[in-house]
GROMACS .gro file of C-alpha atoms in nm:
model
  134
    1UNK     CA    1   7.080  -3.965   6.960
    2UNK     CA    2   7.331  -3.638   6.909
    3UNK     CA    3   7.050  -3.454   6.749
    4UNK     CA    4   6.834  -3.516   7.029
    5UNK     CA    5   7.051  -3.337   7.272
    6UNK     CA    6   6.926  -3.019   7.353
    7UNK     CA    7   7.188  -2.710   7.355
    8UNK     CA    8   7.163  -2.377   7.468
    9UNK     CA    9   7.236  -2.140   7.161
   10UNK     CA   10   7.514  -1.969   7.398
   11UNK     CA   11   7.655  -2.241   7.470
   12UNK     CA   12   7.698  -2.376   7.128
   13UNK     CA   13   7.801  -2.064   6.988
   14UNK     CA   14   8.087  -1.979   7.268
   15UNK     CA   15   8.142  -2.295   7.391
   16UNK     CA   16   8.121  -2.372   7.062
   17UNK     CA   17   7.865  -1.819   7.219
   18UNK     CA   18   7.983  -1.462   7.591
   19UNK     CA   19   8.004  -1.350   7.914
   20UNK     CA   20   8.062  -1.321   8.240
   21UNK     CA   21   7.960  -1.652   8.329
   22UNK     CA   22   8.087  -1.836   8.647
   23UNK     CA   23   8.197  -2.168   8.653
   24UNK     CA   24   7.871  -2.298   8.799
   25UNK     CA   25   7.681  -2.130   8.536
   26UNK     CA   26   7.428  -2.371   8.279
   27UNK     CA   27   7.617  -2.247   7.983
   28UNK     CA   28   7.920  -2.406   8.113
   29UNK     CA   29   7.756  -2.714   8.278
   30UNK     CA   30   7.658  -2.807   7.915
   31UNK     CA   31   8.021  -2.768   7.806
   32UNK     CA   32   8.097  -3.134   7.844
   33UNK     CA   33   7.782  -3.225   7.678
   34UNK     CA   34   7.895  -3.012   7.357
   35UNK     CA   35   8.230  -3.202   7.359
   36UNK     CA   36   8.057  -3.513   7.374
   37UNK     CA   37   7.802  -3.451   7.092
   38UNK     CA   38   8.105  -3.333   6.900
   39UNK     CA   39   8.349  -3.615   6.969
   40UNK     CA   40   8.636  -3.340   7.070
   41UNK     CA   41   8.974  -3.469   7.194
   42UNK     CA   42   9.095  -3.372   7.528
   43UNK     CA   43   9.354  -3.141   7.352
   44UNK     CA   44   9.057  -2.959   7.172
   45UNK     CA   45   8.845  -2.965   7.502
   46UNK     CA   46   9.117  -2.800   7.682
   47UNK     CA   47   9.192  -2.582   7.426
   48UNK     CA   48   8.831  -2.434   7.379
   49UNK     CA   49   8.812  -2.424   7.780
   50UNK     CA   50   9.082  -2.136   7.740
   51UNK     CA   51   8.934  -1.954   7.439
   52UNK     CA   52   8.630  -1.928   7.691
   53UNK     CA   53   8.838  -1.840   7.962
   54UNK     CA   54   8.976  -1.566   7.796
   55UNK     CA   55   8.650  -1.455   7.615
   56UNK     CA   56   8.481  -1.447   8.002
   57UNK     CA   57   8.796  -1.197   8.077
   58UNK     CA   58   8.754  -0.999   7.801
   59UNK     CA   59   8.385  -0.939   7.842
   60UNK     CA   60   8.418  -0.862   8.220
   61UNK     CA   61   8.661  -0.592   8.097
   62UNK     CA   62   8.388  -0.438   7.876
   63UNK     CA   63   8.088  -0.419   8.095
   64UNK     CA   64   8.043  -0.248   8.414
   65UNK     CA   65   7.992  -0.426   8.726
   66UNK     CA   66   7.619  -0.350   8.723
   67UNK     CA   67   7.585  -0.489   8.363
   68UNK     CA   68   7.771  -0.773   8.468
   69UNK     CA   69   7.532  -0.857   8.746
   70UNK     CA   70   7.251  -0.838   8.488
   71UNK     CA   71   7.393  -1.047   8.253
   72UNK     CA   72   7.494  -1.302   8.499
   73UNK     CA   73   7.117  -1.267   8.615
   74UNK     CA   74   6.993  -1.344   8.272
   75UNK     CA   75   7.228  -1.655   8.231
   76UNK     CA   76   7.111  -1.771   8.551
   77UNK     CA   77   6.760  -1.775   8.433
   78UNK     CA   78   6.875  -1.986   8.133
   79UNK     CA   79   6.873  -1.715   7.875
   80UNK     CA   80   7.079  -1.756   7.568
   81UNK     CA   81   7.331  -1.533   7.502
   82UNK     CA   82   7.128  -1.284   7.272
   83UNK     CA   83   6.885  -1.265   7.503
   84UNK     CA   84   7.107  -1.206   7.801
   85UNK     CA   85   7.268  -0.935   7.640
   86UNK     CA   86   6.942  -0.775   7.573
   87UNK     CA   87   6.850  -0.737   7.930
   88UNK     CA   88   7.156  -0.525   8.001
   89UNK     CA   89   7.105  -0.184   8.050
   90UNK     CA   90   7.295   0.127   7.910
   91UNK     CA   91   7.515  -0.068   7.671
   92UNK     CA   92   7.696   0.184   7.493
   93UNK     CA   93   7.762   0.144   7.115
   94UNK     CA   94   8.147   0.121   7.198
   95UNK     CA   95   8.038  -0.183   7.418
   96UNK     CA   96   7.832  -0.307   7.171
   97UNK     CA   97   8.100  -0.325   6.899
   98UNK     CA   98   8.332  -0.450   7.138
   99UNK     CA   99   8.130  -0.690   7.250
  100UNK     CA  100   8.062  -0.822   6.875
  101UNK     CA  101   8.437  -0.839   6.831
  102UNK     CA  102   8.489  -1.046   7.125
  103UNK     CA  103   8.196  -1.281   6.981
  104UNK     CA  104   8.343  -1.298   6.631
  105UNK     CA  105   8.686  -1.364   6.728
  106UNK     CA  106   8.547  -1.671   7.009
  107UNK     CA  107   8.383  -1.814   6.702
  108UNK     CA  108   8.684  -1.780   6.472
  109UNK     CA  109   8.898  -1.926   6.762
  110UNK     CA  110   8.697  -2.228   6.807
  111UNK     CA  111   8.635  -2.275   6.452
  112UNK     CA  112   9.031  -2.321   6.421
  113UNK     CA  113   9.024  -2.579   6.690
  114UNK     CA  114   8.746  -2.788   6.524
  115UNK     CA  115   8.784  -3.023   6.264
  116UNK     CA  116   8.552  -2.981   5.941
  117UNK     CA  117   8.309  -3.240   6.037
  118UNK     CA  118   8.274  -3.092   6.381
  119UNK     CA  119   8.240  -2.780   6.238
  120UNK     CA  120   7.951  -2.905   6.019
  121UNK     CA  121   7.821  -3.072   6.329
  122UNK     CA  122   7.852  -2.783   6.539
  123UNK     CA  123   7.619  -2.602   6.266
  124UNK     CA  124   7.349  -2.866   6.256
  125UNK     CA  125   7.334  -2.854   6.599
  126UNK     CA  126   7.282  -2.487   6.609
  127UNK     CA  127   7.031  -2.508   6.324
  128UNK     CA  128   6.821  -2.779   6.541
  129UNK     CA  129   6.834  -2.568   6.853
  130UNK     CA  130   6.712  -2.264   6.683
  131UNK     CA  131   6.420  -2.473   6.527
  132UNK     CA  132   6.363  -2.616   6.885
  133UNK     CA  133   6.332  -2.265   7.052
  134UNK     CA  134   6.098  -2.138   6.790
   0.00000   0.00000   0.00000
């Protein structure tokens, strides 16, 4: 049943992937599902929520207000992280580099929170979701 759960790649990569996403977004709305699929403890859930909150602040500081709006609109349309990032006009090389760094550090922070078994399950969920989207 765990493998039947449809997860947005963005949600998986950042909640276990970036953005200036308000609490009502589809990505964060799926976070409890991810927590359940990975059987996270309350402490792990809290730690991941903290990582995601920090990430949202970092991304917000990188994008201009117009870019944040474009990204948000794409997220609300259900696009995953990569698709949403591609909708942003006029990203500078510096912004792209900084966003990549935020994503990498977010992933590392989340990996540090998860057990080896949870990391393995996460990778399987990501692979399954990618197959489903193809």
